[in-house]
Coordinates of C-alpha atoms and ligand atoms in Angstrom, one line a residue:
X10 CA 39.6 63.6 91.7
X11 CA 38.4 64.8 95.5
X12 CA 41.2 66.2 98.0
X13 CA 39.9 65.3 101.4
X14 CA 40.1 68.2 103.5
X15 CA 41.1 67.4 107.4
X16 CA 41.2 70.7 108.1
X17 CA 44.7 72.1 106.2
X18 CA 44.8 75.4 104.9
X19 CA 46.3 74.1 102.2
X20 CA 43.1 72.3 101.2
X21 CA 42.3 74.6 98.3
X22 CA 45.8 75.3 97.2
X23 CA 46.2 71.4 97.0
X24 CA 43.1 71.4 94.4
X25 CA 44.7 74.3 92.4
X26 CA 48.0 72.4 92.2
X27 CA 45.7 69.2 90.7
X28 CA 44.0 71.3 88.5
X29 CA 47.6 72.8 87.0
X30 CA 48.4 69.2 86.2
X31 CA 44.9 69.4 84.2
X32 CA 43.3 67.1 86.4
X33 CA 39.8 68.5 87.4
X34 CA 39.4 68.1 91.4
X35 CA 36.9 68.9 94.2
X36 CA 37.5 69.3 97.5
X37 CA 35.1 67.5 100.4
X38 CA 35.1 68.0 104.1
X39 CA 37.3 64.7 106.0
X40 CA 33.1 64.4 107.1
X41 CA 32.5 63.1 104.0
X42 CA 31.5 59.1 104.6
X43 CA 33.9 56.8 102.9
X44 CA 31.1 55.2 101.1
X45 CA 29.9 58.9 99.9
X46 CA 33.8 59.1 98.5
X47 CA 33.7 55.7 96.6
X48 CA 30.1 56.4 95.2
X49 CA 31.3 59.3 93.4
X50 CA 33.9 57.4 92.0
X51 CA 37.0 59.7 91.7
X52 CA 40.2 59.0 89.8
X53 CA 42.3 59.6 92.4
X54 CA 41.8 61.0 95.9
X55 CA 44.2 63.1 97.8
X56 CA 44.2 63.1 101.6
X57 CA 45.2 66.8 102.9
X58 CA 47.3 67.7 105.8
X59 CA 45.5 68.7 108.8
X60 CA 46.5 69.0 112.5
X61 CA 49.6 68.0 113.6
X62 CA 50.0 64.5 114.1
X63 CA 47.5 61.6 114.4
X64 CA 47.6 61.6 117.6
X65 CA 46.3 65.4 118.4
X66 CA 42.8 65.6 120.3
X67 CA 40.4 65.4 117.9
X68 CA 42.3 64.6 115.2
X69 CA 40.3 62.9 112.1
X70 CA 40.8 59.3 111.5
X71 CA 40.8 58.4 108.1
X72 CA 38.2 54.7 107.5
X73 CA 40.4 51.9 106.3
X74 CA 38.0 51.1 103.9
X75 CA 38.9 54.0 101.1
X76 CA 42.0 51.9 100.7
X77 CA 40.1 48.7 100.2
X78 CA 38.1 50.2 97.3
X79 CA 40.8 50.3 94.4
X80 CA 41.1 54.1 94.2
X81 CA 44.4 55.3 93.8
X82 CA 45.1 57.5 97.5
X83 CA 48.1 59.9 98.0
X84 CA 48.4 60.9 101.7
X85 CA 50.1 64.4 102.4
X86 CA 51.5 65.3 105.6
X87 CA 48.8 64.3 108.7
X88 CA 47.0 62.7 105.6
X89 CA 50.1 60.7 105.1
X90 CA 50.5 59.8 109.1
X91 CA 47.1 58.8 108.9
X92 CA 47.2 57.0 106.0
X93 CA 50.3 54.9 107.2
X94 CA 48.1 54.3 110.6
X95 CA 44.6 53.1 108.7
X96 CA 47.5 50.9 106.7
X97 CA 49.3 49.4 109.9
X98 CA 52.6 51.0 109.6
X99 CA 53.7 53.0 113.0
X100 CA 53.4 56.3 113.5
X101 CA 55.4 57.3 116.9
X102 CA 53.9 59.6 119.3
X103 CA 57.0 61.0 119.9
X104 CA 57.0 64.9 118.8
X105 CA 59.2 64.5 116.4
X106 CA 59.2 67.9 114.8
X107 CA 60.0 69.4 111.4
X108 CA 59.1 73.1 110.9
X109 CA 59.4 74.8 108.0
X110 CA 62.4 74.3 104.8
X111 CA 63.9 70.8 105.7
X112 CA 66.3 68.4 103.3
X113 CA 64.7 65.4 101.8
X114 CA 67.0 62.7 100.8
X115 CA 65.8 60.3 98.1
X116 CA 65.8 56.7 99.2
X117 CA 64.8 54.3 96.3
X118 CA 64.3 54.4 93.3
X119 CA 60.5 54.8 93.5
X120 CA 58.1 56.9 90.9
X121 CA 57.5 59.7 93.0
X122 CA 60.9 60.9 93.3
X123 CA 62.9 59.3 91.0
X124 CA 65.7 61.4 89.2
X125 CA 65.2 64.2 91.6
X126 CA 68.1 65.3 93.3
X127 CA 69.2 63.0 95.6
X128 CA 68.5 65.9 98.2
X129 CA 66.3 68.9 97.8
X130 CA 64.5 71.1 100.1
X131 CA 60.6 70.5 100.7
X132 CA 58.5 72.1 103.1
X133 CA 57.5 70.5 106.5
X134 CA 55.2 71.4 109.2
X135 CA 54.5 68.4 111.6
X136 CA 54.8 67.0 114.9
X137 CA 55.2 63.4 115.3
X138 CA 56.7 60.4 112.8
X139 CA 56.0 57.7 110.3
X140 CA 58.4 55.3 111.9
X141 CA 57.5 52.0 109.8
X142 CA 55.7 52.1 106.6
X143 CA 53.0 49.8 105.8
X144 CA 53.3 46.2 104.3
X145 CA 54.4 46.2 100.9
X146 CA 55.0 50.1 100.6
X147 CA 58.5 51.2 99.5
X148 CA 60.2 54.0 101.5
X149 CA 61.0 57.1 98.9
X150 CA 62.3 59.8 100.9
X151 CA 63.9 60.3 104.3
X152 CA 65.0 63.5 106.3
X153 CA 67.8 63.6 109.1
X154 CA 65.4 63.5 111.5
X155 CA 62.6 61.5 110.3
X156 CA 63.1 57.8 108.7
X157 CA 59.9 58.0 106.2
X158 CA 59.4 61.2 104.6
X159 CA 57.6 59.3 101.7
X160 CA 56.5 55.8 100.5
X161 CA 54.4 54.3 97.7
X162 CA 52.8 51.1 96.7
X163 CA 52.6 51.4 93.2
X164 CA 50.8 47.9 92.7
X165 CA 48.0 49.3 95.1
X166 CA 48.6 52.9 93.6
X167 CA 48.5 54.2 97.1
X168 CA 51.6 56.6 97.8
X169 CA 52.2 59.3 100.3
X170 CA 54.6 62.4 101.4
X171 CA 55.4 63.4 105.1
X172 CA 56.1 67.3 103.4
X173 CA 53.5 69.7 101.9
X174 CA 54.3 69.2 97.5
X175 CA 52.0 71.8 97.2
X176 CA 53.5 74.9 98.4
X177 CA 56.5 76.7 96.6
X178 CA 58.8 75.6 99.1
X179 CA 59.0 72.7 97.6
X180 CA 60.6 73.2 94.2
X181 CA 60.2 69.6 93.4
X182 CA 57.0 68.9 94.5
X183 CA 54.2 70.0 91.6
X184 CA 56.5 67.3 90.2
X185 CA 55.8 64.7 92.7
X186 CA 52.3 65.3 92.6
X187 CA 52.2 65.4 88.7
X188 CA 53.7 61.8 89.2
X189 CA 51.3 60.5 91.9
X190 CA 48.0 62.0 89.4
X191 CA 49.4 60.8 86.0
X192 CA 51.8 57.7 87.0
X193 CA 51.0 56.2 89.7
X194 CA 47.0 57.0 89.6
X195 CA 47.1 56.8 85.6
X196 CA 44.7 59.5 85.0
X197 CA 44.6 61.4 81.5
X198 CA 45.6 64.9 81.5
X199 CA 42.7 66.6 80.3
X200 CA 41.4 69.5 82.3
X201 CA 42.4 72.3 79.9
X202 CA 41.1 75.6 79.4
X203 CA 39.8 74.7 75.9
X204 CA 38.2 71.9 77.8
X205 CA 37.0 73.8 80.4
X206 CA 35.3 76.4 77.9
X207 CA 33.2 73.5 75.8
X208 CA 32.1 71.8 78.9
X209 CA 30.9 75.1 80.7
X210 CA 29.1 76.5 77.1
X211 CA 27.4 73.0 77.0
X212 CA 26.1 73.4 80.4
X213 CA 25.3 76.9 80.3
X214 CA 23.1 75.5 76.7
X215 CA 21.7 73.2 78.8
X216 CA 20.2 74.7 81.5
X217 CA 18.8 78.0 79.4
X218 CA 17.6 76.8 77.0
X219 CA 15.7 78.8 74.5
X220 CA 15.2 81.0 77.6
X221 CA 17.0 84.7 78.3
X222 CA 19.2 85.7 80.9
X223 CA 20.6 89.1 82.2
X224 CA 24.1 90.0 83.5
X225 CA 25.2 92.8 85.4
X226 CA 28.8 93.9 84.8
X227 CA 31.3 95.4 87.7
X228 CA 34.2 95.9 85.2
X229 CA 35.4 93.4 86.7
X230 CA 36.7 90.0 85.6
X231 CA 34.7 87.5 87.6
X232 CA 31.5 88.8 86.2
X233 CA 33.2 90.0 82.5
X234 CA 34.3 86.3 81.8
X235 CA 30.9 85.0 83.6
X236 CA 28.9 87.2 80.5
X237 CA 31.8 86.4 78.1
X238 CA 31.0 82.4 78.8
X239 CA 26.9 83.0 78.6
X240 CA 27.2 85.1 75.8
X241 CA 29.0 82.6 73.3
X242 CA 26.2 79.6 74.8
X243 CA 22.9 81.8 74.4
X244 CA 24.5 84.5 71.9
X245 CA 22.0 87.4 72.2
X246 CA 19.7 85.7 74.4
X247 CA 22.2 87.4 77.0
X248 CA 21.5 90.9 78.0
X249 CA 24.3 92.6 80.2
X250 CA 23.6 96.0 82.7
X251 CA 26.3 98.1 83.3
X252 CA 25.3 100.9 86.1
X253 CA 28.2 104.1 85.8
X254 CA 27.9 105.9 89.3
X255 CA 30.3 108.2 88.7
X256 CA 32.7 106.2 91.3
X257 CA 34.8 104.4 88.6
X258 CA 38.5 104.6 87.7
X259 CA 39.9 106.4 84.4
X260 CA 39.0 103.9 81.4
X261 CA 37.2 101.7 83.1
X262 CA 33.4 102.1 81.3
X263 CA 35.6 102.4 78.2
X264 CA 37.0 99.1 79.0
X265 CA 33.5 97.5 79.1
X266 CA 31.6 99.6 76.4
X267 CA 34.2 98.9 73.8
X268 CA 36.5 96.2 74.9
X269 CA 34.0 93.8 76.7
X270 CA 31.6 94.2 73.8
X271 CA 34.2 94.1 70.8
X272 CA 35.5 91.0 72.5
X273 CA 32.0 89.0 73.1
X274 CA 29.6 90.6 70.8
X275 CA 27.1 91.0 73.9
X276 CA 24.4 93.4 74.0
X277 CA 24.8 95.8 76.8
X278 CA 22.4 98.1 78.6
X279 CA 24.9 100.7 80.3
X280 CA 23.0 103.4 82.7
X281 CA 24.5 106.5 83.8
X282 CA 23.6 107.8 86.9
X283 CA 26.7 109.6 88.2
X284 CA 24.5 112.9 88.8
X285 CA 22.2 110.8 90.5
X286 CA 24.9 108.9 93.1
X287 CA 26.7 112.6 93.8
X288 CA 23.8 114.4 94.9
X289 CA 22.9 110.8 97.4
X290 CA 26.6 111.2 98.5
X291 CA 26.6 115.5 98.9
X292 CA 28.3 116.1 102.0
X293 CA 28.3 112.5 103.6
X294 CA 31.7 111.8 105.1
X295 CA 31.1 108.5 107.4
X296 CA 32.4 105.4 105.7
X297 CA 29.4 103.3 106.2
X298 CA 26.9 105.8 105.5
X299 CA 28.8 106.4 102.5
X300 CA 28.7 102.5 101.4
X301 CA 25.1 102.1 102.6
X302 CA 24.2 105.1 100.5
X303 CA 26.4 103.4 97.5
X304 CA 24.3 100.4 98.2
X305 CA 21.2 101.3 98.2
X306 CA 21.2 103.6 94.9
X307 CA 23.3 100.7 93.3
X308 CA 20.3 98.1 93.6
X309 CA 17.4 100.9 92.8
X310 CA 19.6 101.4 89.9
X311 CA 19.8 98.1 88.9
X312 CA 16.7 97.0 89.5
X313 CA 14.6 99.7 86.9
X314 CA 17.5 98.5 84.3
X315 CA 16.2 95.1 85.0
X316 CA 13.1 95.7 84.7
X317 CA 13.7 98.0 81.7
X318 CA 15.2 95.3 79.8
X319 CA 12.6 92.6 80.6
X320 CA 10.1 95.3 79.3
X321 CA 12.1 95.7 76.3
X322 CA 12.3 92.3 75.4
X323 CA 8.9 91.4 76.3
X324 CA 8.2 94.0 72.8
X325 CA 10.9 92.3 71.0
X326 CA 10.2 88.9 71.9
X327 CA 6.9 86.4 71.5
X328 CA 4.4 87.8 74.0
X329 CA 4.8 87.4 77.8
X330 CA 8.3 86.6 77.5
X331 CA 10.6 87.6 80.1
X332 CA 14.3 87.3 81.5
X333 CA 14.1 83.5 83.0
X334 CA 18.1 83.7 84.2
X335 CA 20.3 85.8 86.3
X336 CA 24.9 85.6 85.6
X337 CA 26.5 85.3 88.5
X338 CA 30.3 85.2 88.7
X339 CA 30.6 82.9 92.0
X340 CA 33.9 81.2 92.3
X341 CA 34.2 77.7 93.7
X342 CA 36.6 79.2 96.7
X343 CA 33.0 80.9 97.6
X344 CA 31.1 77.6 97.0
X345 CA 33.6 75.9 99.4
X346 CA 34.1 78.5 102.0
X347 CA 30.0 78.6 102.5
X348 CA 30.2 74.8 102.3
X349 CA 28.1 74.5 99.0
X350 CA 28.4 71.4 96.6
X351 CA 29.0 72.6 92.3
X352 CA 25.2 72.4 91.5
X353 CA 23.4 75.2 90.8
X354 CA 20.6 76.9 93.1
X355 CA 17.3 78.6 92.4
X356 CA 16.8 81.8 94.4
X357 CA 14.7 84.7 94.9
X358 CA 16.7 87.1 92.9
X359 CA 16.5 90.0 95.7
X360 CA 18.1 87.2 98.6
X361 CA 21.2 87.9 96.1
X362 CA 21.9 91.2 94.4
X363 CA 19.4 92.8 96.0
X364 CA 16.3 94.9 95.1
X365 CA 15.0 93.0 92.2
X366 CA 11.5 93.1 92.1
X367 CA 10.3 90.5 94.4
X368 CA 7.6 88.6 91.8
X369 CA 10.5 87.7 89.5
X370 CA 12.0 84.3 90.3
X371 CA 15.7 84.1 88.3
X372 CA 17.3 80.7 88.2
X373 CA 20.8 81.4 88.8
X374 CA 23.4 80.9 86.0
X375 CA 26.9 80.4 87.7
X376 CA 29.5 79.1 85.1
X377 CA 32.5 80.1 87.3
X378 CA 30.8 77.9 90.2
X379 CA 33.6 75.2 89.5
X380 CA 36.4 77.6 88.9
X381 CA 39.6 79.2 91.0
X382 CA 40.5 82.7 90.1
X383 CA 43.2 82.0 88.1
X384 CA 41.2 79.4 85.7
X385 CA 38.8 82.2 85.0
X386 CA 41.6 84.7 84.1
X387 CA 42.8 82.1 81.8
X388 CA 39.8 81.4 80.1
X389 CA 38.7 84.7 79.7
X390 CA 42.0 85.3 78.0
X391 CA 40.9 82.6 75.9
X392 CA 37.7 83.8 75.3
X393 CA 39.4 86.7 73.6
X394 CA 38.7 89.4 76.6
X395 CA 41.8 92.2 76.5
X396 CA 44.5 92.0 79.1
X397 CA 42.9 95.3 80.9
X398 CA 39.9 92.9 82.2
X399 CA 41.5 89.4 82.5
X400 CA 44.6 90.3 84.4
X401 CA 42.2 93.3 86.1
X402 CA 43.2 93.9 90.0
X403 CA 40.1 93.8 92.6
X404 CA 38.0 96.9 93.1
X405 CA 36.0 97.8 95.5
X406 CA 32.0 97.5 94.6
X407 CA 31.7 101.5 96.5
X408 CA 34.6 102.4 93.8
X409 CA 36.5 105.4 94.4
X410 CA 33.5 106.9 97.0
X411 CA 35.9 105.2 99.9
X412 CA 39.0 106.0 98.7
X413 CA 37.9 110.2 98.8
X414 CA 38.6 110.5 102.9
X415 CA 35.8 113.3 103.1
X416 CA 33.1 114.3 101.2
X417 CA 32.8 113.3 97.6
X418 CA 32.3 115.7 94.9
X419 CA 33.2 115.6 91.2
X420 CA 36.2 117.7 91.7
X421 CA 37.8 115.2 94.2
X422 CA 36.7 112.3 91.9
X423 CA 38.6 113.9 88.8
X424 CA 41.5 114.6 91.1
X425 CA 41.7 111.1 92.4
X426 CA 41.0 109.6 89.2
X427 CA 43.8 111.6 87.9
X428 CA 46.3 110.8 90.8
X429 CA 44.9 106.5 90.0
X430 CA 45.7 106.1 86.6
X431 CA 48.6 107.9 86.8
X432 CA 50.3 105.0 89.7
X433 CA 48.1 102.4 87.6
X434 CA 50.3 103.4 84.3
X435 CA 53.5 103.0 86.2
X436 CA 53.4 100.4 88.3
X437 CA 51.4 98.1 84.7
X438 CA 55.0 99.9 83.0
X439 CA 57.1 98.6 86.0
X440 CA 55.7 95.0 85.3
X441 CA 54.4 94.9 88.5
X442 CA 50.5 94.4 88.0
X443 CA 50.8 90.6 88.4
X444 CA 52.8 90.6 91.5
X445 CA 51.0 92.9 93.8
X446 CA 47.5 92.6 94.7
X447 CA 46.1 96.0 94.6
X448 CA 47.4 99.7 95.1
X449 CA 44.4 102.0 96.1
X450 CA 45.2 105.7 95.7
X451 CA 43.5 107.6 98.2
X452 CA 42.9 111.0 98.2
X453 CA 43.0 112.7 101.8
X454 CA 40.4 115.4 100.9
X455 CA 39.8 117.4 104.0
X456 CA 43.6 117.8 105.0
X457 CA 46.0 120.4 103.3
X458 CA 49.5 120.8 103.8
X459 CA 52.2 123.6 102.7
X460 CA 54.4 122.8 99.7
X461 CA 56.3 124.5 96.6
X462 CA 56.4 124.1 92.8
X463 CA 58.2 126.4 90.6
X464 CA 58.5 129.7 92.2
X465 CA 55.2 129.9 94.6
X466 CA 53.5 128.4 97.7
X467 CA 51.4 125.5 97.2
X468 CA 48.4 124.3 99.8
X469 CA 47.3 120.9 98.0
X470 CA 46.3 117.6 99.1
X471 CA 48.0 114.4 99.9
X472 CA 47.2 111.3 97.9
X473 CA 48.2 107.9 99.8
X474 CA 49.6 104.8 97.9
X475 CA 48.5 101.9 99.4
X476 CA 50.1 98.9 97.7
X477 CA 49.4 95.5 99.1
X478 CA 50.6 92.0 98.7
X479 CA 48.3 89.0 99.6
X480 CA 46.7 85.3 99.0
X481 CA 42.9 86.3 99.7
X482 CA 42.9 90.1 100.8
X483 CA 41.8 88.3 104.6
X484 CA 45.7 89.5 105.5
X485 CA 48.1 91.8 103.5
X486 CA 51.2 92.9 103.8
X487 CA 52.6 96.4 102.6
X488 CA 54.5 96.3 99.2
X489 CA 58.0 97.0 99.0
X490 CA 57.9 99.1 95.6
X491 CA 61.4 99.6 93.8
X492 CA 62.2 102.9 94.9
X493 CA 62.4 103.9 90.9
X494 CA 58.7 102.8 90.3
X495 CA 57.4 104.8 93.5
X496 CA 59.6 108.0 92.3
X497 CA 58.2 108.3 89.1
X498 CA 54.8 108.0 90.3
X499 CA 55.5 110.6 92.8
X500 CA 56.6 113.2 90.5
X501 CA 54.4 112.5 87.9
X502 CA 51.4 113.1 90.4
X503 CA 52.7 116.0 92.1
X504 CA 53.2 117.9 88.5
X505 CA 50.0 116.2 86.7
X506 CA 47.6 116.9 88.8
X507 CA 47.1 120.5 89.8
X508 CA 45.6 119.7 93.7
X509 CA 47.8 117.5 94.9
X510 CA 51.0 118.5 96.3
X511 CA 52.3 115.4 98.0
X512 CA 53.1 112.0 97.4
X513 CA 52.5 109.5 100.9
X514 CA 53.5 105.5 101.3
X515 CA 51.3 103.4 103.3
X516 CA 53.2 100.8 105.2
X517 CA 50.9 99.1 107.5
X518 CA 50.0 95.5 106.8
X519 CA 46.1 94.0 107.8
X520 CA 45.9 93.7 110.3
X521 CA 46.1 96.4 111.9
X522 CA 45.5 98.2 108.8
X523 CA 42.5 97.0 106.1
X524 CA 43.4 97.1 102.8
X525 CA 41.0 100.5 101.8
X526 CA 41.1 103.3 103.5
X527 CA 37.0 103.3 104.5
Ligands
LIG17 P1 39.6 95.6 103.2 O1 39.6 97.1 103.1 O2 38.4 95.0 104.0 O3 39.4 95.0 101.7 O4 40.9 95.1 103.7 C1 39.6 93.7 101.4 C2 39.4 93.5 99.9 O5 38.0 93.7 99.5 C3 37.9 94.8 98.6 N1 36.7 95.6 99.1 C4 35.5 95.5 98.5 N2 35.0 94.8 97.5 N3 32.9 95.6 97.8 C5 33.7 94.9 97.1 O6 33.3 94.3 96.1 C6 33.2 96.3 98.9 O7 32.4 97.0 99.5 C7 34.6 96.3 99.3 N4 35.3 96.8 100.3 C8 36.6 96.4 100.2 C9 39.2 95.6 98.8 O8 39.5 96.4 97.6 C10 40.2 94.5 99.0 O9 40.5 93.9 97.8

């Protein structure tokens, strides 16, 4: 089904909540020409909220015509003022606002909220009223302030909410939507994880081929379950590169070298080039000259894997063979953010990662392209990949090289290191990996202060905890740890890790702050 975005920033939340009632959906700009909409011929389409009311300058209008073509239509929100406008009900200009957690009462005995509680909170953000619903629509809901909160026209299967169902405010309203997709619109719950693996594996067969693709690995789980997918369509067709600069957490090449390949079977081409990285990074203290340095040597690196790899497999395989496809884990938030349909694109492969050499052409391989993060966590659980990669928090591509404030060295990587898996052990222990978004430790290496332990003067460092809660890493706020959790982290750091004598909390949200230190 296709959410019609007007502009909400709900839009993509909207499609998650779809897909959680195992309905696939995409999302399309309000741009999108009705006839473009019925030509694709969704199931169901969903008409997002947006700006305030209907009447706002510039507001989208919404073509009568979607709701002539027999395609079931739920309206949310300004797509539910529209939606009662394009119908000829009334909406009144007259700034009529509900912010925020409001009181719903049920009116009728509809589908969409029937045997809820008569009155339940739902969440509201609008200016401006549905006053009189359409002809032959039954009013559903109601608020104090507003008459028609909700209405539905079952026969027509075109139904709409004044509140936003999709956000956890409203307890009720994955429940209301569930009703609209499978009731009201009659689809077949059928977008499943299962599902989602044999369509992807078909479509990853389809488009290689006999043909061989390449993968390189971060450690991290967009490209893990990306390889993981490729790898059970092509089997060893699939070569993955794993590059070890020196900058990665405790465990983590462990995690790929044994996990990753116990759990796929994939061959994988891991490089270690620590030595080479340190002596790049010797001395360098800015931030962006220590990511531009990271940079470069990372695509170098890459690229004589690369082409070490196509070499190899042009001995192993039928002469003049080479790698025909390049893995990419791109998620569809990134396919809609840069406005981008699902199909799949052909590109020079050094416009993307960079570096590679410039007479191979790659045709990409993106079998996330369709998926939010939370669908590829599941399937890669599914795919058999350890909880270590599938429920993995982001990392920075620059690793722990911008979380060393100063120059890097191998003594301040082991310390940090140290210091990180120690706060990475409590807080998994505390339960708490799912709930925040990252904590970077950071190790303050050029500053010294005066402590004690046991009977004598320390002069350590201070390592910085930095844990974050956030939706998309744009904004963050601080976390608030249980005191209990941060404690034990604190002590076990100051006594585990010989250079460190002091424990520091980071309480500044982005913005001002960022989320790493560099
Ligand atoms: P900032 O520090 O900009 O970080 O608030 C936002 C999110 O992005 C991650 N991050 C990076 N990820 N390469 C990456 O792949 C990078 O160079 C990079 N820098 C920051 C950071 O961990 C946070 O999740």
């Amino acid at each position: 089904m296709l959410v019609v975005d007007f502009g909400a920033q709900y839009a993509q939340l909207i499609a998650r909540r779809v897909r959680e009632a195992q309905v696939y959906s995409e999302i399309v700009p309000s741009s999108t020409p009705v006839a473009e909409i019925i030509a694709r011929r969704p199931a169901a389409v969903i008409l997002s909220g947006g700006p305030s009311s209907v009447y706002a300058e510039g507001a989208p209008p919404v073509d009568p015509a979607l709701f002539e073509a027999g395609i079931p239509v739920f309206g949310m929100c300004y797509g539910f003022q529209a939606m009662a406008q394009a119908l000829g009900g009334e909406v009144a200009p007259d700034g009529t606002r509900e912010y925020g957690r409001t009181s719903v009462h049920v009116e009728a005995s509809g589908v969409l909220h029937a045997g809820l509680p008569a009155e339940h909170p739902v969440w509201m953000s609008h200016g401006d009223s549905v006053t009189r619903a359409p002809e032959g629509f039954t009013v559903t809901a109601s608020t104090d302030r507003v008459a028609v909160a909700g209405f539905e026209d079952t026969e027509r299967r075109l139904a709409g909410v004044q509140y936003h169902p999709e956000v956890g405010h409203s307890p009720h309203g994955q429940e209301v939507l569930r009703r609209f997709l499978h009731e009201i619109a009659g689809i077949r719950p059928s977008w499943t994880t299962a599902s989602i693996i044999d369509e992807t594996v078909a479509a990853i067969r389809e488009q290689v081929g006999d043909g061989h693709a390449i993968c390189g690995l971060s450690g991290g789980v967009d490209s893990a379950v990306a390889a993981a997918l490729v790898q059970r369509a092509i089997g060893d067709r699939l070569t993955c590169v794993f590059v070890d600069h020196g900058l990665l957490r405790a465990g983590e090449r462990e995690q790929v070298e044994k996990d990753f390949v116990a759990a796929t079977g994939a061959t994988l081409h891991t490089v270690d080039v620590e030595a080479r990285f340190l002596a790049a990074l010797a001395g360098v203290t800015d931030p962006e000259e220590k990511r531009k340095i990271i940079g470069r040597e990372f695509i170098r690196v890459f690229e004589a894997a690369t082409a070490d790899v196509i070499a190899n497999n042009g001995a192993d395989h039928p002469a003049g063979h080479t790698v025909d496809f390049l893995v990419q884990g791109t998620l569809y938030p990134d396919v809609v953010e840069s406005g981008g349909g699902t199909g799949t694109a052909t590109i020079k492969s050094h416009h993307n990662v960079g570096g590679l050499p410039d007479d191979i052409e790659f045709a990409l391989v993106e079998p996330l392209r369709a998926l939010f993060k939370d669908e590829v966590r599941a399937v890669g659980a599914q795919l058999g990949l350890p909880e270590v990669i599938v429920a993995r928090q982001p990392f920075p591509g620059p690793g722990l090289g911008i979380r060393i404030i100063g120059a890097v060295d191998k003594q301040r990587l082991e310390t940090l290191r140290a210091a990180d898996a120690i706060a990475r052990e409590e807080l998994t222990l505390a339960g708490l990996d799912r709930s925040i978004w990252q904590c970077p430790v950071v190790l303050l290496a050029d500053v010294r202060s005066v402590g004690v332990q046991g009977d004598g003067r320390t002069y350590g460092h201070p390592v910085v905890l930095r844990p974050v809660s956030s939706e998309d890493a744009m904004t963050a706020d601080w976390t608030r740890l249980p005191y209990d959790v941060l404690e034990r982290i604190s002590t076990r750091i100051t006594n585990e890790v010989a250079e460190v004598n002091r424990v520091v909390l980071d309480v500044t949200s982005k913005p001002p702050g960022t989320i790493e230190w560099e």
